[in-house]
Each structure stands twice: as C-alpha cells, then as structure tokens.
Coordinates of C-alpha atoms and ligand atoms in Angstrom, one line a residue:
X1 CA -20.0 5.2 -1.7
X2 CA -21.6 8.2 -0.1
X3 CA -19.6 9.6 2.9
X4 CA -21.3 11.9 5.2
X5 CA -20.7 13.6 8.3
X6 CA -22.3 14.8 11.1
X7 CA -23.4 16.0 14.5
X8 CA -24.5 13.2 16.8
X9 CA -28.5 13.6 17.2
X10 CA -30.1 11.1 19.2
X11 CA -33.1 11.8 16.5
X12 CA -30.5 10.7 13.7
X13 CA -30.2 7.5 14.5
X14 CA -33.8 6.6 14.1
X15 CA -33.9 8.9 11.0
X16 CA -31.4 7.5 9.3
X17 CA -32.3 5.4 6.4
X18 CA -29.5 3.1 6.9
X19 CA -29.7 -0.5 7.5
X20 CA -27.1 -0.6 10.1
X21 CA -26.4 1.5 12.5
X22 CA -23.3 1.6 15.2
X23 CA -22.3 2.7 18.6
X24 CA -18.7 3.1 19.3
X25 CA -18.1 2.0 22.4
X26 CA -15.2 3.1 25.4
X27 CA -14.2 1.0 27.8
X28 CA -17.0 -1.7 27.1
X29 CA -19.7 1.0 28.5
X30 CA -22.3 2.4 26.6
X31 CA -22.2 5.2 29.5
X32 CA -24.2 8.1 29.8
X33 CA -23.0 9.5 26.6
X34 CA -24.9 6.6 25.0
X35 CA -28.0 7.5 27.0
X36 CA -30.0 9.9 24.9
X37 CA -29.1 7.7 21.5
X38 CA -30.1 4.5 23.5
X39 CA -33.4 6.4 24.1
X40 CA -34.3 7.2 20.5
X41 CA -33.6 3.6 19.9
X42 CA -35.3 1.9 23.0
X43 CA -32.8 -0.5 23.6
X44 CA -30.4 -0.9 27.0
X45 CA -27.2 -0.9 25.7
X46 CA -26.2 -2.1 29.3
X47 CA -28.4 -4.9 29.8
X48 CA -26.9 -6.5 26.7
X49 CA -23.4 -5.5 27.5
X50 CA -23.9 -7.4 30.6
X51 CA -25.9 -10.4 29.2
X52 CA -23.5 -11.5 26.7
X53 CA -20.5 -10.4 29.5
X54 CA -19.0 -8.1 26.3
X55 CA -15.7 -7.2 26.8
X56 CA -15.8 -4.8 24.1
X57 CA -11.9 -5.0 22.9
X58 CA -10.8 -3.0 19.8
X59 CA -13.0 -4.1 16.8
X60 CA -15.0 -6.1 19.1
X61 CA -18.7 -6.2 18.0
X62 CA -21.8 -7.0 19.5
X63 CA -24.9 -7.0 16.9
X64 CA -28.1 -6.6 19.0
X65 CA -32.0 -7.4 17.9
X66 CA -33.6 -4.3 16.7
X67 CA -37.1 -5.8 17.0
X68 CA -39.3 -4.4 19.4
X69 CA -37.3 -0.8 19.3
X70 CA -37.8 2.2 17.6
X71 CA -35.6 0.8 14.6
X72 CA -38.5 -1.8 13.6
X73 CA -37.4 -5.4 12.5
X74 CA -35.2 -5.1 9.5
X75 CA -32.0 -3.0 11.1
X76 CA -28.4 -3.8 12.1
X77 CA -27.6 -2.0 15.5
X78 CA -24.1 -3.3 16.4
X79 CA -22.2 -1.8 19.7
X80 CA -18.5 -1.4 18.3
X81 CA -15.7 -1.7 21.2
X82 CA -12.7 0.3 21.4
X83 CA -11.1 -1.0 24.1
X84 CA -9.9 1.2 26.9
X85 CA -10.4 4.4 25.9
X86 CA -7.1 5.8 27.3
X87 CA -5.6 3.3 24.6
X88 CA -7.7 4.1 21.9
X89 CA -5.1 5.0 19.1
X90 CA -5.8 5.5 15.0
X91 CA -5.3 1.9 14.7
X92 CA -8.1 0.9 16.9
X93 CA -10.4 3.2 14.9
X94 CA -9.4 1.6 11.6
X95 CA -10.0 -1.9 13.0
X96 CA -13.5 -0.5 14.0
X97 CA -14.4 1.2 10.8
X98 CA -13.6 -2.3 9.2
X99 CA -15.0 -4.1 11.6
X100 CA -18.8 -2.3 11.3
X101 CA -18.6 -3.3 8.1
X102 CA -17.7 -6.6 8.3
X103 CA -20.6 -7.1 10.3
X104 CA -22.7 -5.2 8.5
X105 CA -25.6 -6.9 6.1
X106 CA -25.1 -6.6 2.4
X107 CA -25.2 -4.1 0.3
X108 CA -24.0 -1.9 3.3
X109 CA -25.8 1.8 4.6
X110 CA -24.1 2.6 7.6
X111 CA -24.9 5.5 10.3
X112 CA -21.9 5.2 13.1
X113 CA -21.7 7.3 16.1
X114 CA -18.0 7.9 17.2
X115 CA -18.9 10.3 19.7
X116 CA -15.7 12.3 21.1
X117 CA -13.5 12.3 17.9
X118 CA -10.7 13.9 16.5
X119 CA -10.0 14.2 12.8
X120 CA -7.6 11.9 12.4
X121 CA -9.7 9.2 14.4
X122 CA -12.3 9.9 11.4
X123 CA -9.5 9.6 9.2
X124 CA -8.8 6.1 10.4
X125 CA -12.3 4.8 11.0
X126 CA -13.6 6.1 7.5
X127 CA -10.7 4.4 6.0
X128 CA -11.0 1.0 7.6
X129 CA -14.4 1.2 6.5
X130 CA -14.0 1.8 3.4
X131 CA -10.9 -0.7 2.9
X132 CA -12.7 -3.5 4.2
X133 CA -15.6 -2.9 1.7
X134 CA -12.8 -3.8 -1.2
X135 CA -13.6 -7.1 -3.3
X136 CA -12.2 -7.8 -6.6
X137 CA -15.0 -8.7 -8.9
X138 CA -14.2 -7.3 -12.2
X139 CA -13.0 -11.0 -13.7
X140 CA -16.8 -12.3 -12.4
X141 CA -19.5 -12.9 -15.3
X142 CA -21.5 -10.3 -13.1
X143 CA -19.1 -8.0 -11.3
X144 CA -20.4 -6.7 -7.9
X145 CA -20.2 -2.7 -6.8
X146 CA -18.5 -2.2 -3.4
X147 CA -20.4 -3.6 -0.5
X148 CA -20.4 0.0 1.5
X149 CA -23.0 1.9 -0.2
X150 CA -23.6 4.8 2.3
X151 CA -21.3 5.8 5.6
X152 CA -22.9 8.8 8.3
X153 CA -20.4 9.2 10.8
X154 CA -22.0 11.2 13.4
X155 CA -19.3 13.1 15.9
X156 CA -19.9 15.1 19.2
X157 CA -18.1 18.2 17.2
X158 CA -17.7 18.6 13.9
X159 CA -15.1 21.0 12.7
X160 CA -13.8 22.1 9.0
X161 CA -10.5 19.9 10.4
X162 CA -13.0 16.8 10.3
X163 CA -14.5 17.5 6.9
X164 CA -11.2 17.4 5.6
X165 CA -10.1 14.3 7.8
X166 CA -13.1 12.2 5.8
X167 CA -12.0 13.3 2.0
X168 CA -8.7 12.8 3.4
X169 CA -9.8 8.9 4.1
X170 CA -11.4 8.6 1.0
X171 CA -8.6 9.7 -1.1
X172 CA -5.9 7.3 1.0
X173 CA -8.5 4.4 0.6
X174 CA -9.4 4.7 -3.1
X175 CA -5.7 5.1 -3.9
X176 CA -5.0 1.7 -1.8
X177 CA -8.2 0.2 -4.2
X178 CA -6.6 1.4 -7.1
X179 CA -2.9 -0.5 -6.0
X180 CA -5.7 -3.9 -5.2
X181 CA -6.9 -3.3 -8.1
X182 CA -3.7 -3.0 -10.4
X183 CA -2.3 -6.0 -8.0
X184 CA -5.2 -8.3 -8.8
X185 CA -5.6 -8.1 -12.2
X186 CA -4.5 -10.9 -13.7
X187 CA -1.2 -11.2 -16.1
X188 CA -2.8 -12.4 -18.9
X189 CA -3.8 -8.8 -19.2
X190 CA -1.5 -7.0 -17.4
X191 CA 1.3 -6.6 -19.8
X192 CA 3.9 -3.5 -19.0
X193 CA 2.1 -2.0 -22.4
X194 CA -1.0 -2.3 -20.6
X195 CA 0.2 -1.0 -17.0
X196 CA 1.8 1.7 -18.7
X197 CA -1.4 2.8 -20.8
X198 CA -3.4 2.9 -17.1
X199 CA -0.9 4.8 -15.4
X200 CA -1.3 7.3 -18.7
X201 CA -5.0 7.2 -18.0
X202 CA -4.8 7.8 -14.3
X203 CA -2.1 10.9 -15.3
X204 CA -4.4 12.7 -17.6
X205 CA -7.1 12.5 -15.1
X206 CA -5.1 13.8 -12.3
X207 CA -2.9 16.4 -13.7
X208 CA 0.5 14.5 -13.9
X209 CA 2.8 14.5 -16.6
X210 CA 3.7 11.2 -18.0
X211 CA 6.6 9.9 -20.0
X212 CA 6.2 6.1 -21.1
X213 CA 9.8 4.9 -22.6
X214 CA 9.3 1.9 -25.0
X215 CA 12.2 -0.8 -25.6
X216 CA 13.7 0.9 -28.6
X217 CA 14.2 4.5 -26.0
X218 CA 15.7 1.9 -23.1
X219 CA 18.1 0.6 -25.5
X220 CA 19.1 3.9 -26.7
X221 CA 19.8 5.1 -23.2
X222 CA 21.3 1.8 -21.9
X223 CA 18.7 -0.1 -19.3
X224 CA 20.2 -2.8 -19.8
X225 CA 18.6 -4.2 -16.9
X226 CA 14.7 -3.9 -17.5
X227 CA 15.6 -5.0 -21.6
X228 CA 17.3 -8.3 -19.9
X229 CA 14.4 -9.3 -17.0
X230 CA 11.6 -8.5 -20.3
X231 CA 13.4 -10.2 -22.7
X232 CA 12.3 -13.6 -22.3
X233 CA 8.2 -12.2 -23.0
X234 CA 6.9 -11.6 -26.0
X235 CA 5.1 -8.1 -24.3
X236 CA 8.1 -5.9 -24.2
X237 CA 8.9 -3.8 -21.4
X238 CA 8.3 0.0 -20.4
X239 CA 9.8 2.8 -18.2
X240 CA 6.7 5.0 -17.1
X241 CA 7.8 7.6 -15.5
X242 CA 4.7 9.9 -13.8
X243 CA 5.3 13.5 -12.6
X244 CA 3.8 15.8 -9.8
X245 CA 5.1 19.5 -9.3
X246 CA 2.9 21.5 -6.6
X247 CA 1.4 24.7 -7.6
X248 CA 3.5 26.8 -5.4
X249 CA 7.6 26.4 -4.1
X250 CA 8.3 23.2 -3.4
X251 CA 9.5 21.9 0.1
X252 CA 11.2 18.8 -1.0
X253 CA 12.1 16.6 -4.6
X254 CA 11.1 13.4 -4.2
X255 CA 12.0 10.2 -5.9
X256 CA 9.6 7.3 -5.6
X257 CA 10.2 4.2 -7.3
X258 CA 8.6 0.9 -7.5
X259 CA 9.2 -2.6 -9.0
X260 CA 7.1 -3.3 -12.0
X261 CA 7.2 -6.8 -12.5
X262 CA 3.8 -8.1 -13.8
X263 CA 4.5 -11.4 -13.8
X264 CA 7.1 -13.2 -12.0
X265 CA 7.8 -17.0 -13.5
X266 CA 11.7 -16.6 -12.0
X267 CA 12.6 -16.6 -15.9
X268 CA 15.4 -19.3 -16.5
X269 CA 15.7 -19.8 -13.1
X270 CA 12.1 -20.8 -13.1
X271 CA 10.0 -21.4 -9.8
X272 CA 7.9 -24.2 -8.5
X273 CA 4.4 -24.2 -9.5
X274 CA 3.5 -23.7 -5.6
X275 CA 3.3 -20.0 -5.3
X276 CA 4.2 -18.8 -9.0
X277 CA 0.4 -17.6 -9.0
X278 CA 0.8 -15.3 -6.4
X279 CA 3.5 -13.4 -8.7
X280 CA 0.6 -11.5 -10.9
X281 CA 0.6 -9.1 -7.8
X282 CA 4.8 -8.5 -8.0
X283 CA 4.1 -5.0 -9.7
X284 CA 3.2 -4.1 -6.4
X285 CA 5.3 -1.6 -5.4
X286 CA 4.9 -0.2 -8.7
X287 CA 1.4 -0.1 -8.4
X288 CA 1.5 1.7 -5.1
X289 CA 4.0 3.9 -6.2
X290 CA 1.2 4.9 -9.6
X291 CA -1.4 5.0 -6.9
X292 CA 0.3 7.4 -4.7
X293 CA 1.1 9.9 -7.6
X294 CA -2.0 10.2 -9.0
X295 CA -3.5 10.9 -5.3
X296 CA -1.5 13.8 -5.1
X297 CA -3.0 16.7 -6.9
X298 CA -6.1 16.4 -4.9
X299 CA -3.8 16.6 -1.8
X300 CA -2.3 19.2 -2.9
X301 CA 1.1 18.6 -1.2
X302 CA 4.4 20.8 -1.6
X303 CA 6.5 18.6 -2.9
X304 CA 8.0 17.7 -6.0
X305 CA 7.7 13.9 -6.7
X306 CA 8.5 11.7 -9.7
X307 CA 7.4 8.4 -9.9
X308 CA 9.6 5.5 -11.8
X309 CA 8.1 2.1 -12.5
X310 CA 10.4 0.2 -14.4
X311 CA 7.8 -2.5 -15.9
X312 CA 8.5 -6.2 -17.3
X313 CA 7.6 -9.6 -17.4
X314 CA 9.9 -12.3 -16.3
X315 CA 9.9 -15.2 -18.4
X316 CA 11.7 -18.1 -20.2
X317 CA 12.3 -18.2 -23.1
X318 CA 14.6 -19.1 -26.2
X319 CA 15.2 -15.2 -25.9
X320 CA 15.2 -15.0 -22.1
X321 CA 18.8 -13.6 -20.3
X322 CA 20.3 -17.0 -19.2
X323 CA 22.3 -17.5 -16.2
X324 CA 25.6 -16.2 -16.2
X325 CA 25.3 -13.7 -18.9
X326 CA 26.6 -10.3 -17.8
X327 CA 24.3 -6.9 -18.6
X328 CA 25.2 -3.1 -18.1
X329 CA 23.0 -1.2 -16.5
X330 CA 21.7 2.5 -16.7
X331 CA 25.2 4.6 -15.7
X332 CA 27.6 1.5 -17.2
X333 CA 27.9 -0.7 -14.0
X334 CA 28.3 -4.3 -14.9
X335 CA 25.9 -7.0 -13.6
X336 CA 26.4 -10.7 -13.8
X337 CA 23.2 -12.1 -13.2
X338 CA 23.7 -15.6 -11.7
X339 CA 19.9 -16.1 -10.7
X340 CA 17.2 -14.7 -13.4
X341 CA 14.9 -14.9 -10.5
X342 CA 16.6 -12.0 -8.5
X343 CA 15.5 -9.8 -10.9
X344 CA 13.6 -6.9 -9.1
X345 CA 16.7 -5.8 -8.2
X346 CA 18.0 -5.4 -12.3
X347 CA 14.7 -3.2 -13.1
X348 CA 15.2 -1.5 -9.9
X349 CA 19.0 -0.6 -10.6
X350 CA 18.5 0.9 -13.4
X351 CA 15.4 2.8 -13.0
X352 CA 17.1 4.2 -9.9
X353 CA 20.4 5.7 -11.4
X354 CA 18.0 7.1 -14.4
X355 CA 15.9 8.7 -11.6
X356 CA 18.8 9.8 -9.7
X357 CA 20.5 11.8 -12.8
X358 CA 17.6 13.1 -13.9
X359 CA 15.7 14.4 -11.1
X360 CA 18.4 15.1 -7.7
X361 CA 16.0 13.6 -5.9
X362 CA 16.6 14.8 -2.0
X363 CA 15.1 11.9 -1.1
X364 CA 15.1 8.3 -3.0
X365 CA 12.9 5.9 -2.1
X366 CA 12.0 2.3 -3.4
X367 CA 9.0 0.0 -2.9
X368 CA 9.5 -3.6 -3.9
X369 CA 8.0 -7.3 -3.4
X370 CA 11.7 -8.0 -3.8
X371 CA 12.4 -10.9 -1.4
X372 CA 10.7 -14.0 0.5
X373 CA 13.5 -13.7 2.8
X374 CA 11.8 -10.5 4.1
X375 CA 8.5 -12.6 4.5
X376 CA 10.9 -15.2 6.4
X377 CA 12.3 -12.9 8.9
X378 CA 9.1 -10.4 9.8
X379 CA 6.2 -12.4 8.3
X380 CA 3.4 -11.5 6.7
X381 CA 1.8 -8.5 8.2
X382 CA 5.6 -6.6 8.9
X383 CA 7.5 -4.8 5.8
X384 CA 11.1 -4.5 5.9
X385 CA 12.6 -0.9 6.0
X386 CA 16.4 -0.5 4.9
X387 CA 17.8 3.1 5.2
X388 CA 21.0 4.6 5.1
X389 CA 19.6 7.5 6.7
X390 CA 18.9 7.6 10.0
X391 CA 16.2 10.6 10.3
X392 CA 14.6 9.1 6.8
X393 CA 14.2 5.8 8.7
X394 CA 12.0 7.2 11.2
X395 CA 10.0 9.7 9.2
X396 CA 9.1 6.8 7.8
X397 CA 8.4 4.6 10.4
X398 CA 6.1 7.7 12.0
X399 CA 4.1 7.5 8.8
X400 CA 3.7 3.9 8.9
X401 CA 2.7 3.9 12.2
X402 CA -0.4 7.0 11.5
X403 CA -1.1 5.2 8.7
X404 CA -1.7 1.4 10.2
X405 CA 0.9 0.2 8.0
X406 CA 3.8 -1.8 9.7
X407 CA 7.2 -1.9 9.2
X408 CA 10.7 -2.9 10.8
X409 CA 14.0 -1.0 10.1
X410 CA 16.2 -3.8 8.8
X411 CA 20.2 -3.8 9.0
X412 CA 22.7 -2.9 6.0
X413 CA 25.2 -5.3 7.1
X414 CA 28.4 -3.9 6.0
X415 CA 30.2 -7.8 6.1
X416 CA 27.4 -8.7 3.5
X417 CA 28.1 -6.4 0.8
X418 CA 31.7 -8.5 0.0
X419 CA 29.4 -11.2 -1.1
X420 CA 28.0 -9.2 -4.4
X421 CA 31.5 -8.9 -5.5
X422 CA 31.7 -11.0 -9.1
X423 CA 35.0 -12.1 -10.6
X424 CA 34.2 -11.3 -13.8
X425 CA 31.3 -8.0 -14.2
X426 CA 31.4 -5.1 -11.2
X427 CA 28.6 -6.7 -9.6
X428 CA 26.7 -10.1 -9.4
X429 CA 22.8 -10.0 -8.1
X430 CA 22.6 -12.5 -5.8
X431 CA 24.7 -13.3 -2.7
X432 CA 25.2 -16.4 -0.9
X433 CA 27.8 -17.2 1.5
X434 CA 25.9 -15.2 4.9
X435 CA 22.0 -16.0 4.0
X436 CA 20.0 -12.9 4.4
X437 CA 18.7 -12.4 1.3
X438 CA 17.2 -9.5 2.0
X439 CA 19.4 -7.7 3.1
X440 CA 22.0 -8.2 -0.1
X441 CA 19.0 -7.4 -2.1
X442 CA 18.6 -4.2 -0.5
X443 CA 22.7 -3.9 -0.4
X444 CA 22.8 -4.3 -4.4
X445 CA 20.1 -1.7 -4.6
X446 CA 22.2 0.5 -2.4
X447 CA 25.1 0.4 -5.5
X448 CA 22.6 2.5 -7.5
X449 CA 21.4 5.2 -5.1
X450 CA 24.5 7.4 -5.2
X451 CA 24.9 8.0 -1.5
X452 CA 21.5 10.2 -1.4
X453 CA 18.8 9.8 1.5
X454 CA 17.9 6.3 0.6
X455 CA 15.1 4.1 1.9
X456 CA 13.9 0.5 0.5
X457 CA 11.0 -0.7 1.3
X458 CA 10.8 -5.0 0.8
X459 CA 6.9 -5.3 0.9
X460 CA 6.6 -9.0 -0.9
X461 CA 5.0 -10.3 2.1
X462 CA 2.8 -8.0 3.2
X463 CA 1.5 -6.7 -0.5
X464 CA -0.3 -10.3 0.0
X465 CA -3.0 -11.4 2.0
X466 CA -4.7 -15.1 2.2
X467 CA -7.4 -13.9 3.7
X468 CA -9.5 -11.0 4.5
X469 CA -8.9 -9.3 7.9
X470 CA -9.8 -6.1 9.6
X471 CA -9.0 -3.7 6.9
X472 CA -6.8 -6.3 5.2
X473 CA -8.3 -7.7 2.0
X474 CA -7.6 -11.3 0.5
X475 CA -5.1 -10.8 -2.5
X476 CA -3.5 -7.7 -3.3
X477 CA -3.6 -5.1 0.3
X478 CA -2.4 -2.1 -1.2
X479 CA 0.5 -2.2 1.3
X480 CA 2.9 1.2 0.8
X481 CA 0.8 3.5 -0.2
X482 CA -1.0 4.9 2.9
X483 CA 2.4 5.1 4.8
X484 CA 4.2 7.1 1.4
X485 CA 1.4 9.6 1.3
X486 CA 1.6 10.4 5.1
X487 CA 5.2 10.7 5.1
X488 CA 4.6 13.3 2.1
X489 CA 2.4 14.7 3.9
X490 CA 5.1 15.5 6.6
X491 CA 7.6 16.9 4.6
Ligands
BES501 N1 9.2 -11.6 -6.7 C1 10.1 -12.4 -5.9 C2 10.0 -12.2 -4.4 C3 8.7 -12.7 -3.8 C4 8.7 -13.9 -3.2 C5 7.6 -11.9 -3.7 C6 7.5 -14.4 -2.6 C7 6.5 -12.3 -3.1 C8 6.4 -13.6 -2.5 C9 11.5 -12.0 -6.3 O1 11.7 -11.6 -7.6 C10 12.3 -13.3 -6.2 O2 12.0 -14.2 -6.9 N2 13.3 -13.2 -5.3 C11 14.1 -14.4 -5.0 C12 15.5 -13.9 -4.9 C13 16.5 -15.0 -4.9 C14 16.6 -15.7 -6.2 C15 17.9 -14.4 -4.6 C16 13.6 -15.0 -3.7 O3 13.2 -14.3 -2.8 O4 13.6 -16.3 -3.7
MN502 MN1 11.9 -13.3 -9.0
ZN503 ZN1 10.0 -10.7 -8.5

C-alpha cells in the first residue's frame, strides 16, 4: 500500500488518479467546508444528502454517481459520516477508514478528505483503513495482494505531528496483519519449530535478540509445564524468548508474555469436533505478543521489553500427560493437572516464573485465548482484563480505549482461589465448585507472578471473528496488540 498525505486542494480531488474518492462528513452536512471540493467535482453534496434523507452516523456511507461530474464515469465518490461532530472520537475515525474501504471497488486507490484533523484522528482512520483491507489468501492456489493499493488522506493542516501519526498507523496495522497472519495459518504448518523459526526471522529483521530454547534446554531447566501440554505431539515444543532494549536509558522493564498454543485438540481431555477448528488461532496471544516486539525498534520506545511465548501443541496421544498426573513447573511448584484441556495456563506458569527470575520485570503482563468462560461473560467483541494492580488496570484500559480495542476489568475473587487447592500437588489447574472459569484461570496464573504489577489479558473471544466488520476481519483480528503498543507508548 502507498500511504500519502496531504493538504486538502479542491484541484486534488479531480487530480487524483484514484478510483475512489471520499468526503468525511460532520454532522451529516457537507457544509461550506465541502463547498470548494464539491465544486471541483460538480456534484451537490446537499441535494443527495437530502434525497436519500442520509443520516450520516459514524461509518455511515453514501456512494454517489460520478457520471456527469468532473470525475467522468468510472469513479467511487462516497460521502463518509461521522456522526455529530462534537462526538467524533478515534473510534469513529477507525470505523470510517474501514468503512471507505469497504465500500470501495476492488483493487482499492483511495483519495479521502478528513478536513479538520488531528494526528491521532489520522492515526485511527489510516488504521481502520488499512485493517479492513486484511484477507488471508496465502493457502489460495492464486493468493491475492491486499485490496488497498493506494491511500491520500488530504487534511486542512498538515503538520510533522500528522506525518508521524500515518507511519504510526501503518506500523500498529501491519503488526496487527502479522498477529492475523500468524493466527490464520493453519496447524498443519504451524508447529512451535516453525513459530519459533518466524519469530527468529521477524528478530533479525527488526533488531531484537532472540533466544529459542528447544525441549532438551526445558528439561534441563525444569518447564515442566510446556514439556507436559507438548508431549502428546510429535512437533516438540519451544520457549522463544524475543528481546528489545531502547537505545538510550530505559523508562521501564517490561515483561510480555503470550500463550503459544498452536493447536488446541484439549489433549486427553479432548474437545468436540464443533469448534476444535477454531483452536489453530490459540497462539494468539503469543502471536500478538511476537507482533508487538518486532514493531518496536521502528517506534523507538524507552522501554526495555522481553517477550516470552511458551509454544506447544496440545494433543493426545499414547505419550500425551493424562489426567491426574502431577508435573513441576519452572521454580518447583507442583501441578496436578485434572483437565489436559486447561492447559494455557501450564505453558503460561512456567514461562512466567522463567520470565520473572530472569528479567525483574516492573511490569508482567500476559495475553492469552485462555478461557470460553471469558467469551461467556463479555462476548465476543469485549476482552477480559485481570489486574492486581490498580493503576496497571487503567493504564491499560486508557490504551485500549485509544487504541479501539475493548476490554473489561474482571474480579480476582479471593473465595475462588480455595478451589485450586489439590490434596495431593501444591496446586491443581482447574477449579470447580464457584463456576467462573475465568477467573480461576486468571487466579492460578496469579501463583506464578510473584506479587509484581500483574495484568492478564483473556482474549479467546475476541482474537476471533466470524465475520468481517468495520476494521474487524473474519478469523484471526489481531486483538492485543494495538492496545500493548499504546500502553508502551505511555510509559
Ligand atoms: N484454548 C481454550 C480456550 C478457548 C475456548 C479459546 C474457546 C477460544 C475459544 C483453552 O485452552 C481451554 O480449552 N480452556 C478450557 C478450560 C477448562 C477445561 C477449565 C475451556 O475454556 O473450556
Ligand atoms: Mn484447551
Ligand atoms: Zn487452549
């Protein structure tokens, strides 16, 4: 995609070679700032806004003829609503960026005029463009390039703070592609060998160190958990561990980590055929948590952030962990793992004591497609955020919000936690008697973190979507990693 920005000319509009161009629109009135561009065009912007009574909500579109105007026959002009301007927040410009090219014909060239704009309104419209251009097509006989071939965004003022707002957006989106992309591939392929190797690739692009540890290194150093969930595959698992350290002091150390499963049968415990498809895409978190590493030396941030993804595929087998047995994780807690399926949580545990000894991090946090209890309680557009820090909690939550990503701060019920108590190990991994599942899954993660700043992030519903919508793309979204780079950002 070519991204482009610049000052709003009426003359652009009929300049531009693009196929569509679109009019953001306040208040569901072209106005008088729309006058001159309406001009260049010959069209009445009015007329039709009254014609087809428009009501020109956020994401709204109205696609108008462009015969008989100074466009000639072949263009796209679509009028774009905001809403009511005084509402107008990032999220309605997102919604609008996707929404122009939703509309738009295929392959896309796109000339908008936003008019009025701050940068982080370009931020957000750039990126639901460009997020809603997404398609996975690299299984097709004849893979297809991105739909978006050209955005102009043409602003009122353009300052250096806007120039950086668009290569902002187009970092944040092409790390959210990369997390669809790891997401979708399909498990016969993605092995943790293979997720491993890409996050290597992606690290010697970016500038990151990388430390891959095989199953002969885990063994050695006692994660017992990610050996137990990957030994029921054939495709052993892998530790990958992914490094970012700013050129300058650093403001804050950082621990990021993200569940690695690449494919999710339930193991022993095996689940239905409904839904087990859908578990190709349960190294989300991981993937998000690779995705937002890699963006970081472009950004540039001040912080000093490591990366975990403990990888593995669940499966049964003659040499899969059975029911009952009792493994010791990284640090020598005991688990008694009573349901093979619950076994985010095992890679998890031990990947965040590792993290936690090696790196006092001063801030831990965990991205996981962990339960469908989360999906259950907040369905499938809301994450789950458990904290046991208060001012973590809402750092977070003000990233998610910029960043169009939503989330609800979950409890740590305190009554809960009795239930993980097992008669014979320290610990078992699934609770039982108070429903809630996750919030024991997040209360068994808690018995790793060590009391640091802690926040876990359950994102197994909304890392899927069943359809596309507004920026949202069928399959993987890429959920996580636009909310974790904006609360770096704030650090
Ligand atoms: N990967 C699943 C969670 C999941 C479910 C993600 C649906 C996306 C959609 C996880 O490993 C799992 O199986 N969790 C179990 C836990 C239970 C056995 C305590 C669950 O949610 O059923
Ligand atoms: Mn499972
Ligand atoms: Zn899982």
């Amino acid at each position: 995609v070519t991204l482009s920005l610049t000052v709003e000319q009426a003359g652009d509009l009929t300049a531009t070679g693009a196929a569509t161009v679109a009019l953001l629109v306040r208040d569901a009135a072209p106005g008088t700032a729309a006058a001159p561009l309406a001009a260049a065009l010959g069209i009445d912007f009015a007329a039709h806004v009254e014609r087809e009574s428009w009501k020109g909500e956020a994401g709204d579109v109205l696609a108008l003829p462009s015969y008989g105007t100074a466009l000639g026959e072949t263009r796209t002009v679509l009028l774009v609503g905001l809403g009511k301007a005084a509402d107008a927040t990032a999220a309605t410009f997102r919604k609008a960026g996707a929404a122009v090219v939703r509309k738009a014909g295929k392959p896309a060239s796109v000339y908008a005029a936003l008019g009025e704009t701050t940068p982080a309104e370009v931020t957000a419209f750039a990126e639901g463009a460009l997020l809603a251009s997404y398609a996975f097509t690299s299984q097709k006989s004849d893979p297809k390039p991105p739909s978006l071939t050209s955005l102009t965004i043409g602003v009122r003022r353009l300052t250096p703070k806007h120039t950086a707002a668009l290569t902002r957006a187009q970092h944040r989106a092409a790390a959210t592609a990369l997390v669809r992309d790891l997401a979708n591939q399909p498990s016969l392929d993605k092995t943790p060998e293979w997720l491993a190797k890409r996050a290597s690739a992606l690290a010697k692009k970016t500038g990151l160190d990388v430390t891959v540890l095989e199953p002969e290194a885990l063994a050695a150093q006692g994660f017992g958990g990610i050996l137990a969930v990957g030994s029921g595959s054939t495709r052993t698992p892998r530790l990958i561990r992914l490094d970012y350290k700013p050129a300058g002091k650093a403001k804050a150390r950082v621990l990021l980590v993200g569940k690695g499963i690449t494919f999710d049968t339930g193991g022993l415990s095996i689940k239905p055929n409904d839904g087990m498809a859908a578990m190709k895409t349960d190294m989300a978190g991981g993937a998000a948590v690779i995705a937002t590493l890699q963006a970081l030396p472009a950004l540039g941030l001040p912080v000093r952030v490591t990366g975990l993804v403990p990888a593995a595929e669940n499966m049964p087998s003659g040499t899969a962990a059975r029911p009952g047995d009792v493994i010791r994780h990284y640090g020598g807690r005991t688990v008694e793992v009573l349901n093979t399926d619950a076994e985010g949580r095992l890679v998890l545990a031990d990947a965040l004591a590792y993290g936690i000894e090696s790196c006092n991090p001063d801030y831990v946090v965990d991205l996981a497609t962990l339960t469908g209890a989360i999906g259950i309680a907040l369905g499938k557009r809301v994450a789950g955020l458990f904290a046991n820090d208060d001012k973590l909690a809402d750092a977070l939550l003000k990233a998610a919000d910029e960043a169009g990503e939503r989330f609800w701060r979950m409890p740590l019920v305190e009554d809960y936690r009795r239930d993980l108590d097992s008669p014979t190990a320290d610990l078992k991994n699934i609770g039982g008697k108070f429903g809630g599942g996750a919030i024991t899954a997040a209360l068994f993660l808690r018995e790793f973190v060590d009391g640091r700043r802690w926040a876990h992030l359950d994102i197994a519903s909304a890392a899927r979507s069943d359809n596309d919508e507004d920026e949202i793309s069928k399959g993987a979204t890429g959920f996580g990693v636009r909310t974790l780079l904006t609360w770096l950002e704030s650090l």
